[in-house]
């Protein structure tokens, strides 16, 4: 995949390096030349650029980019302006960093597709979410094993856990399945939430809206999700 990451602070630089190391093409941009020079050997491409300048940003290969991440953290105004520029230029998918709840509300109003909170989520976790198809969330257990929440692959919808052969074919364990459940709020309004269904039964049929909670080696999880 091809990424543009705006802001090469700790989070942006770390994420750029991890995605590059995994074989993806990354353009890392920053207004500071020292940051651009620092990471030019670890990131596919680094460019010194003011990402709040729409005319300059329009010169980037946006049509060929799968995902733009605005990782600017020190300057909330620059973060919001950069997010607005990329949104206005119609990028395919836009993720932006939020510093506080008000900042997040502004980004949501702009129409950012997803919000990241680096203070709470690691670059390693986000690299995994971005690189593996259909991953909703993940939790690393050391360097080798993980627990992930993943959407049901299209070719497994309608099959049972037994028919998919998670254990025998993929060497993975289904810990539970989270399904959409209608619940009533304190104000009496009905809404849908994902609820764990307890220990998964081998004969449980998988629905398109289900989220699988899987445990296994990272290499096996990657093999299953990259089919």
PDB file of C-alpha atoms in Angstrom:
ATOM      1  CA  UNK A   1       0.000   0.000   0.000  1.00  0.00           C
ATOM      2  CA  UNK A   2       0.991   3.649  -0.395  1.00  0.00           C
ATOM      3  CA  UNK A   3       0.871   6.091   2.515  1.00  0.00           C
ATOM      4  CA  UNK A   4       1.465   9.777   3.092  1.00  0.00           C
ATOM      5  CA  UNK A   5       2.289  10.687   6.701  1.00  0.00           C
ATOM      6  CA  UNK A   6       2.321  14.375   7.613  1.00  0.00           C
ATOM      7  CA  UNK A   7       4.412  15.137  10.687  1.00  0.00           C
ATOM      8  CA  UNK A   8       7.601  13.281  11.579  1.00  0.00           C
ATOM      9  CA  UNK A   9       7.491  13.642  15.344  1.00  0.00           C
ATOM     10  CA  UNK A  10       7.873  10.554  17.537  1.00  0.00           C
ATOM     11  CA  UNK A  11       4.594   8.925  16.471  1.00  0.00           C
ATOM     12  CA  UNK A  12       4.680   9.888  12.783  1.00  0.00           C
ATOM     13  CA  UNK A  13       8.316   8.906  12.335  1.00  0.00           C
ATOM     14  CA  UNK A  14       7.901   5.598  14.171  1.00  0.00           C
ATOM     15  CA  UNK A  15       4.805   4.669  12.156  1.00  0.00           C
ATOM     16  CA  UNK A  16       6.514   5.678   8.882  1.00  0.00           C
ATOM     17  CA  UNK A  17       9.535   3.510   9.658  1.00  0.00           C
ATOM     18  CA  UNK A  18       7.431   0.483  10.634  1.00  0.00           C
ATOM     19  CA  UNK A  19       5.285   0.701   7.485  1.00  0.00           C
ATOM     20  CA  UNK A  20       8.395   1.129   5.313  1.00  0.00           C
ATOM     21  CA  UNK A  21      10.041  -1.883   6.986  1.00  0.00           C
ATOM     22  CA  UNK A  22       6.948  -3.962   6.169  1.00  0.00           C
ATOM     23  CA  UNK A  23       7.367  -3.217   2.463  1.00  0.00           C
ATOM     24  CA  UNK A  24       4.914  -0.360   1.996  1.00  0.00           C
ATOM     25  CA  UNK A  25       5.694   2.860   0.152  1.00  0.00           C
ATOM     26  CA  UNK A  26       5.628   5.832   2.510  1.00  0.00           C
ATOM     27  CA  UNK A  27       6.020   9.543   1.835  1.00  0.00           C
ATOM     28  CA  UNK A  28       6.897  11.260   5.118  1.00  0.00           C
ATOM     29  CA  UNK A  29       6.539  15.036   5.095  1.00  0.00           C
ATOM     30  CA  UNK A  30       7.494  17.621   7.685  1.00  0.00           C
ATOM     31  CA  UNK A  31       8.033  21.382   7.715  1.00  0.00           C
ATOM     32  CA  UNK A  32      11.343  20.890   9.555  1.00  0.00           C
ATOM     33  CA  UNK A  33      14.316  20.017   7.374  1.00  0.00           C
ATOM     34  CA  UNK A  34      16.179  18.411  10.282  1.00  0.00           C
ATOM     35  CA  UNK A  35      13.390  15.826  10.652  1.00  0.00           C
ATOM     36  CA  UNK A  36      13.402  15.146   6.913  1.00  0.00           C
ATOM     37  CA  UNK A  37      17.167  14.586   6.947  1.00  0.00           C
ATOM     38  CA  UNK A  38      17.027  12.479  10.108  1.00  0.00           C
ATOM     39  CA  UNK A  39      14.691   9.866   8.639  1.00  0.00           C
ATOM     40  CA  UNK A  40      15.577   9.898   4.934  1.00  0.00           C
ATOM     41  CA  UNK A  41      17.335   6.526   5.229  1.00  0.00           C
ATOM     42  CA  UNK A  42      14.537   4.840   7.208  1.00  0.00           C
ATOM     43  CA  UNK A  43      11.469   6.026   5.256  1.00  0.00           C
ATOM     44  CA  UNK A  44      10.813   5.373   1.555  1.00  0.00           C
ATOM     45  CA  UNK A  45      10.599   9.098   0.725  1.00  0.00           C
ATOM     46  CA  UNK A  46      10.914  12.181   2.937  1.00  0.00           C
ATOM     47  CA  UNK A  47       9.938  15.669   1.782  1.00  0.00           C
ATOM     48  CA  UNK A  48      10.289  19.054   3.463  1.00  0.00           C
ATOM     49  CA  UNK A  49       6.922  20.745   2.996  1.00  0.00           C
ATOM     50  CA  UNK A  50       4.371  23.004   4.666  1.00  0.00           C
ATOM     51  CA  UNK A  51       1.358  20.687   4.719  1.00  0.00           C
ATOM     52  CA  UNK A  52      -1.021  23.575   5.456  1.00  0.00           C
ATOM     53  CA  UNK A  53      -0.320  24.990   1.963  1.00  0.00           C
ATOM     54  CA  UNK A  54      -2.987  23.496  -0.304  1.00  0.00           C
ATOM     55  CA  UNK A  55      -1.169  24.448  -3.527  1.00  0.00           C
ATOM     56  CA  UNK A  56       1.989  22.613  -2.423  1.00  0.00           C
ATOM     57  CA  UNK A  57       0.144  19.565  -1.072  1.00  0.00           C
ATOM     58  CA  UNK A  58      -1.809  19.253  -4.333  1.00  0.00           C
ATOM     59  CA  UNK A  59       1.503  18.382  -6.006  1.00  0.00           C
ATOM     60  CA  UNK A  60       1.756  15.120  -4.060  1.00  0.00           C
ATOM     61  CA  UNK A  61       0.610  11.860  -5.766  1.00  0.00           C
ATOM     62  CA  UNK A  62      -2.720  11.877  -3.922  1.00  0.00           C
ATOM     63  CA  UNK A  63      -4.616   9.808  -6.509  1.00  0.00           C
ATOM     64  CA  UNK A  64      -2.148   6.965  -6.068  1.00  0.00           C
ATOM     65  CA  UNK A  65      -2.154   7.155  -2.257  1.00  0.00           C
ATOM     66  CA  UNK A  66      -4.276   4.664  -0.309  1.00  0.00           C
ATOM     67  CA  UNK A  67      -4.169   6.461   3.033  1.00  0.00           C
ATOM     68  CA  UNK A  68      -3.085   9.811   4.475  1.00  0.00           C
ATOM     69  CA  UNK A  69      -2.223  10.130   8.169  1.00  0.00           C
ATOM     70  CA  UNK A  70      -1.910  13.563   9.778  1.00  0.00           C
ATOM     71  CA  UNK A  71       0.435  12.909  12.708  1.00  0.00           C
ATOM     72  CA  UNK A  72       1.154  16.563  13.564  1.00  0.00           C
ATOM     73  CA  UNK A  73       0.887  16.847  17.341  1.00  0.00           C
ATOM     74  CA  UNK A  74       2.666  19.923  18.662  1.00  0.00           C
ATOM     75  CA  UNK A  75       0.484  22.480  16.851  1.00  0.00           C
ATOM     76  CA  UNK A  76      -3.260  21.782  16.932  1.00  0.00           C
ATOM     77  CA  UNK A  77      -3.944  24.586  14.463  1.00  0.00           C
ATOM     78  CA  UNK A  78      -1.497  23.124  11.951  1.00  0.00           C
ATOM     79  CA  UNK A  79      -3.015  19.684  12.510  1.00  0.00           C
ATOM     80  CA  UNK A  80      -6.529  20.954  11.773  1.00  0.00           C
ATOM     81  CA  UNK A  81      -5.396  22.975   8.740  1.00  0.00           C
ATOM     82  CA  UNK A  82      -3.454  20.029   7.323  1.00  0.00           C
ATOM     83  CA  UNK A  83      -6.422  17.696   7.846  1.00  0.00           C
ATOM     84  CA  UNK A  84      -8.724  20.189   6.127  1.00  0.00           C
ATOM     85  CA  UNK A  85      -6.334  20.539   3.168  1.00  0.00           C
ATOM     86  CA  UNK A  86      -6.144  16.795   2.567  1.00  0.00           C
ATOM     87  CA  UNK A  87      -9.907  16.407   3.033  1.00  0.00           C
ATOM     88  CA  UNK A  88     -10.560  19.238   0.582  1.00  0.00           C
ATOM     89  CA  UNK A  89      -8.288  17.564  -1.973  1.00  0.00           C
ATOM     90  CA  UNK A  90     -10.400  14.401  -1.789  1.00  0.00           C
ATOM     91  CA  UNK A  91      -7.945  11.787  -0.534  1.00  0.00           C
ATOM     92  CA  UNK A  92      -9.258   8.212  -0.389  1.00  0.00           C
ATOM     93  CA  UNK A  93      -8.928   7.789   3.374  1.00  0.00           C
ATOM     94  CA  UNK A  94      -7.819  10.254   6.041  1.00  0.00           C
ATOM     95  CA  UNK A  95      -6.707   9.535   9.608  1.00  0.00           C
ATOM     96  CA  UNK A  96      -5.743  12.411  11.922  1.00  0.00           C
ATOM     97  CA  UNK A  97      -4.170  12.698  15.345  1.00  0.00           C
ATOM     98  CA  UNK A  98      -6.285  14.260  18.114  1.00  0.00           C
ATOM     99  CA  UNK A  99      -4.785  15.847  21.225  1.00  0.00           C
ATOM    100  CA  UNK A 100      -7.941  16.350  23.295  1.00  0.00           C
ATOM    101  CA  UNK A 101     -11.750  15.877  23.060  1.00  0.00           C
ATOM    102  CA  UNK A 102     -12.390  19.349  21.563  1.00  0.00           C
ATOM    103  CA  UNK A 103      -9.699  18.801  18.952  1.00  0.00           C
ATOM    104  CA  UNK A 104     -11.320  15.470  18.075  1.00  0.00           C
ATOM    105  CA  UNK A 105     -14.736  17.125  17.625  1.00  0.00           C
ATOM    106  CA  UNK A 106     -13.243  19.646  15.180  1.00  0.00           C
ATOM    107  CA  UNK A 107     -11.593  16.854  13.173  1.00  0.00           C
ATOM    108  CA  UNK A 108     -14.844  14.902  13.096  1.00  0.00           C
ATOM    109  CA  UNK A 109     -16.649  18.024  11.850  1.00  0.00           C
ATOM    110  CA  UNK A 110     -14.106  18.321   9.022  1.00  0.00           C
ATOM    111  CA  UNK A 111     -14.967  14.768   8.007  1.00  0.00           C
ATOM    112  CA  UNK A 112     -11.818  12.888   8.997  1.00  0.00           C
ATOM    113  CA  UNK A 113     -12.398   9.141   8.549  1.00  0.00           C
ATOM    114  CA  UNK A 114     -10.681   7.992  11.750  1.00  0.00           C
ATOM    115  CA  UNK A 115      -8.996   9.521  14.799  1.00  0.00           C
ATOM    116  CA  UNK A 116      -5.759   8.328  16.395  1.00  0.00           C
ATOM    117  CA  UNK A 117      -4.626   9.041  19.971  1.00  0.00           C
ATOM    118  CA  UNK A 118      -0.858   8.359  20.075  1.00  0.00           C
ATOM    119  CA  UNK A 119      -0.717   8.962  23.813  1.00  0.00           C
ATOM    120  CA  UNK A 120      -2.930   5.889  24.230  1.00  0.00           C
ATOM    121  CA  UNK A 121      -2.099   3.805  21.140  1.00  0.00           C
ATOM    122  CA  UNK A 122       1.337   2.756  19.937  1.00  0.00           C
ATOM    123  CA  UNK A 123       2.732   3.072  16.431  1.00  0.00           C
ATOM    124  CA  UNK A 124       3.218  -0.723  16.473  1.00  0.00           C
ATOM    125  CA  UNK A 125      -0.492  -1.226  17.072  1.00  0.00           C
ATOM    126  CA  UNK A 126      -1.454   1.174  14.293  1.00  0.00           C
ATOM    127  CA  UNK A 127       1.018  -0.374  11.864  1.00  0.00           C
ATOM    128  CA  UNK A 128      -0.707  -3.703  12.434  1.00  0.00           C
ATOM    129  CA  UNK A 129      -4.188  -2.220  11.997  1.00  0.00           C
ATOM    130  CA  UNK A 130      -3.185  -0.520   8.756  1.00  0.00           C
ATOM    131  CA  UNK A 131      -1.316  -3.448   7.235  1.00  0.00           C
ATOM    132  CA  UNK A 132      -3.737  -6.303   7.943  1.00  0.00           C
ATOM    133  CA  UNK A 133      -7.057  -6.428   6.129  1.00  0.00           C
ATOM    134  CA  UNK A 134     -10.213  -6.034   8.226  1.00  0.00           C
ATOM    135  CA  UNK A 135      -8.455  -5.593  11.596  1.00  0.00           C
ATOM    136  CA  UNK A 136     -10.613  -3.650  14.053  1.00  0.00           C
ATOM    137  CA  UNK A 137      -8.177  -3.681  16.988  1.00  0.00           C
ATOM    138  CA  UNK A 138      -5.181  -5.623  18.258  1.00  0.00           C
ATOM    139  CA  UNK A 139      -3.289  -6.427  21.440  1.00  0.00           C
ATOM    140  CA  UNK A 140       0.317  -7.635  21.292  1.00  0.00           C
ATOM    141  CA  UNK A 141       1.438 -10.472  23.564  1.00  0.00           C
ATOM    142  CA  UNK A 142       5.203 -10.076  23.275  1.00  0.00           C
ATOM    143  CA  UNK A 143       6.875 -10.041  19.879  1.00  0.00           C
ATOM    144  CA  UNK A 144       5.349 -13.236  18.500  1.00  0.00           C
ATOM    145  CA  UNK A 145       1.687 -13.583  19.458  1.00  0.00           C
ATOM    146  CA  UNK A 146      -1.339 -11.266  19.373  1.00  0.00           C
ATOM    147  CA  UNK A 147      -5.037 -11.105  20.052  1.00  0.00           C
ATOM    148  CA  UNK A 148      -6.897  -9.242  17.327  1.00  0.00           C
ATOM    149  CA  UNK A 149     -10.447  -8.193  16.590  1.00  0.00           C
ATOM    150  CA  UNK A 150     -11.157  -8.703  12.890  1.00  0.00           C
ATOM    151  CA  UNK A 151     -14.118  -8.521  10.543  1.00  0.00           C
ATOM    152  CA  UNK A 152     -15.292 -11.809   9.053  1.00  0.00           C
ATOM    153  CA  UNK A 153     -13.654 -12.359   5.632  1.00  0.00           C
ATOM    154  CA  UNK A 154     -16.226 -12.292   2.856  1.00  0.00           C
ATOM    155  CA  UNK A 155     -15.618 -15.904   1.817  1.00  0.00           C
ATOM    156  CA  UNK A 156     -16.354 -17.145   5.362  1.00  0.00           C
ATOM    157  CA  UNK A 157     -19.713 -15.407   5.817  1.00  0.00           C
ATOM    158  CA  UNK A 158     -22.432 -18.017   6.337  1.00  0.00           C
ATOM    159  CA  UNK A 159     -19.987 -20.746   7.365  1.00  0.00           C
ATOM    160  CA  UNK A 160     -19.634 -22.196  10.850  1.00  0.00           C
ATOM    161  CA  UNK A 161     -16.418 -22.023  12.876  1.00  0.00           C
ATOM    162  CA  UNK A 162     -16.077 -25.776  12.337  1.00  0.00           C
ATOM    163  CA  UNK A 163     -16.390 -25.410   8.554  1.00  0.00           C
ATOM    164  CA  UNK A 164     -13.766 -22.659   8.399  1.00  0.00           C
ATOM    165  CA  UNK A 165     -11.303 -24.868  10.337  1.00  0.00           C
ATOM    166  CA  UNK A 166      -9.602 -21.991  12.148  1.00  0.00           C
ATOM    167  CA  UNK A 167      -7.497 -24.354  14.270  1.00  0.00           C
ATOM    168  CA  UNK A 168      -6.569 -26.994  11.712  1.00  0.00           C
ATOM    169  CA  UNK A 169      -6.237 -24.843   8.591  1.00  0.00           C
ATOM    170  CA  UNK A 170      -5.016 -21.509   9.984  1.00  0.00           C
ATOM    171  CA  UNK A 171      -3.571 -22.492  13.397  1.00  0.00           C
ATOM    172  CA  UNK A 172      -5.733 -19.835  15.085  1.00  0.00           C
ATOM    173  CA  UNK A 173      -8.011 -19.913  18.097  1.00  0.00           C
ATOM    174  CA  UNK A 174     -11.404 -18.154  18.059  1.00  0.00           C
ATOM    175  CA  UNK A 175     -11.743 -16.753  21.568  1.00  0.00           C
ATOM    176  CA  UNK A 176     -15.191 -15.301  21.036  1.00  0.00           C
ATOM    177  CA  UNK A 177     -17.411 -13.598  18.485  1.00  0.00           C
ATOM    178  CA  UNK A 178     -18.788 -10.100  18.911  1.00  0.00           C
ATOM    179  CA  UNK A 179     -22.195  -9.658  17.300  1.00  0.00           C
ATOM    180  CA  UNK A 180     -24.474  -6.689  16.792  1.00  0.00           C
ATOM    181  CA  UNK A 181     -27.043  -6.594  19.591  1.00  0.00           C
ATOM    182  CA  UNK A 182     -29.893  -4.146  20.056  1.00  0.00           C
ATOM    183  CA  UNK A 183     -29.796  -2.475  23.482  1.00  0.00           C
ATOM    184  CA  UNK A 184     -31.895   0.189  25.163  1.00  0.00           C
ATOM    185  CA  UNK A 185     -30.240   3.320  26.544  1.00  0.00           C
ATOM    186  CA  UNK A 186     -31.136   5.014  29.839  1.00  0.00           C
ATOM    187  CA  UNK A 187     -33.344   7.358  27.834  1.00  0.00           C
ATOM    188  CA  UNK A 188     -35.291   4.426  26.408  1.00  0.00           C
ATOM    189  CA  UNK A 189     -33.829   4.647  22.908  1.00  0.00           C
ATOM    190  CA  UNK A 190     -32.764   1.516  21.063  1.00  0.00           C
ATOM    191  CA  UNK A 191     -29.340   1.346  19.447  1.00  0.00           C
ATOM    192  CA  UNK A 192     -26.965  -1.343  18.206  1.00  0.00           C
ATOM    193  CA  UNK A 193     -23.774  -2.356  20.008  1.00  0.00           C
ATOM    194  CA  UNK A 194     -21.185  -5.085  19.501  1.00  0.00           C
ATOM    195  CA  UNK A 195     -21.502  -7.578  22.355  1.00  0.00           C
ATOM    196  CA  UNK A 196     -19.369 -10.627  23.112  1.00  0.00           C
ATOM    197  CA  UNK A 197     -21.279 -13.871  22.683  1.00  0.00           C
ATOM    198  CA  UNK A 198     -19.176 -15.761  25.221  1.00  0.00           C
ATOM    199  CA  UNK A 199     -17.189 -18.875  24.331  1.00  0.00           C
ATOM    200  CA  UNK A 200     -17.591 -19.485  20.609  1.00  0.00           C
ATOM    201  CA  UNK A 201     -19.447 -22.630  19.582  1.00  0.00           C
ATOM    202  CA  UNK A 202     -17.984 -24.673  16.690  1.00  0.00           C
ATOM    203  CA  UNK A 203     -21.412 -24.697  15.068  1.00  0.00           C
ATOM    204  CA  UNK A 204     -21.977 -20.937  15.278  1.00  0.00           C
ATOM    205  CA  UNK A 205     -22.550 -19.405  11.835  1.00  0.00           C
ATOM    206  CA  UNK A 206     -20.575 -16.308  10.963  1.00  0.00           C
ATOM    207  CA  UNK A 207     -22.422 -13.172   9.897  1.00  0.00           C
ATOM    208  CA  UNK A 208     -21.048 -10.296   7.830  1.00  0.00           C
ATOM    209  CA  UNK A 209     -21.491  -7.891  10.758  1.00  0.00           C
ATOM    210  CA  UNK A 210     -19.661 -10.159  13.253  1.00  0.00           C
ATOM    211  CA  UNK A 211     -16.227  -9.354  14.669  1.00  0.00           C
ATOM    212  CA  UNK A 212     -13.926 -12.304  15.373  1.00  0.00           C
ATOM    213  CA  UNK A 213     -11.612 -12.221  18.405  1.00  0.00           C
ATOM    214  CA  UNK A 214      -8.646 -14.349  17.312  1.00  0.00           C
ATOM    215  CA  UNK A 215      -5.512 -15.517  19.099  1.00  0.00           C
ATOM    216  CA  UNK A 216      -2.419 -16.781  17.349  1.00  0.00           C
ATOM    217  CA  UNK A 217       1.103 -16.218  16.109  1.00  0.00           C
ATOM    218  CA  UNK A 218       1.554 -12.968  14.191  1.00  0.00           C
ATOM    219  CA  UNK A 219       2.647 -14.849  11.060  1.00  0.00           C
ATOM    220  CA  UNK A 220      -0.517 -16.985  11.128  1.00  0.00           C
ATOM    221  CA  UNK A 221      -2.758 -13.973  11.710  1.00  0.00           C
ATOM    222  CA  UNK A 222      -1.107 -12.190   8.780  1.00  0.00           C
ATOM    223  CA  UNK A 223      -1.511 -15.246   6.562  1.00  0.00           C
ATOM    224  CA  UNK A 224      -5.213 -15.519   7.435  1.00  0.00           C
ATOM    225  CA  UNK A 225      -6.008 -11.827   6.940  1.00  0.00           C
ATOM    226  CA  UNK A 226      -3.930 -11.224   3.807  1.00  0.00           C
ATOM    227  CA  UNK A 227      -5.608 -13.923   1.723  1.00  0.00           C
TER     228      UNK A 227
END
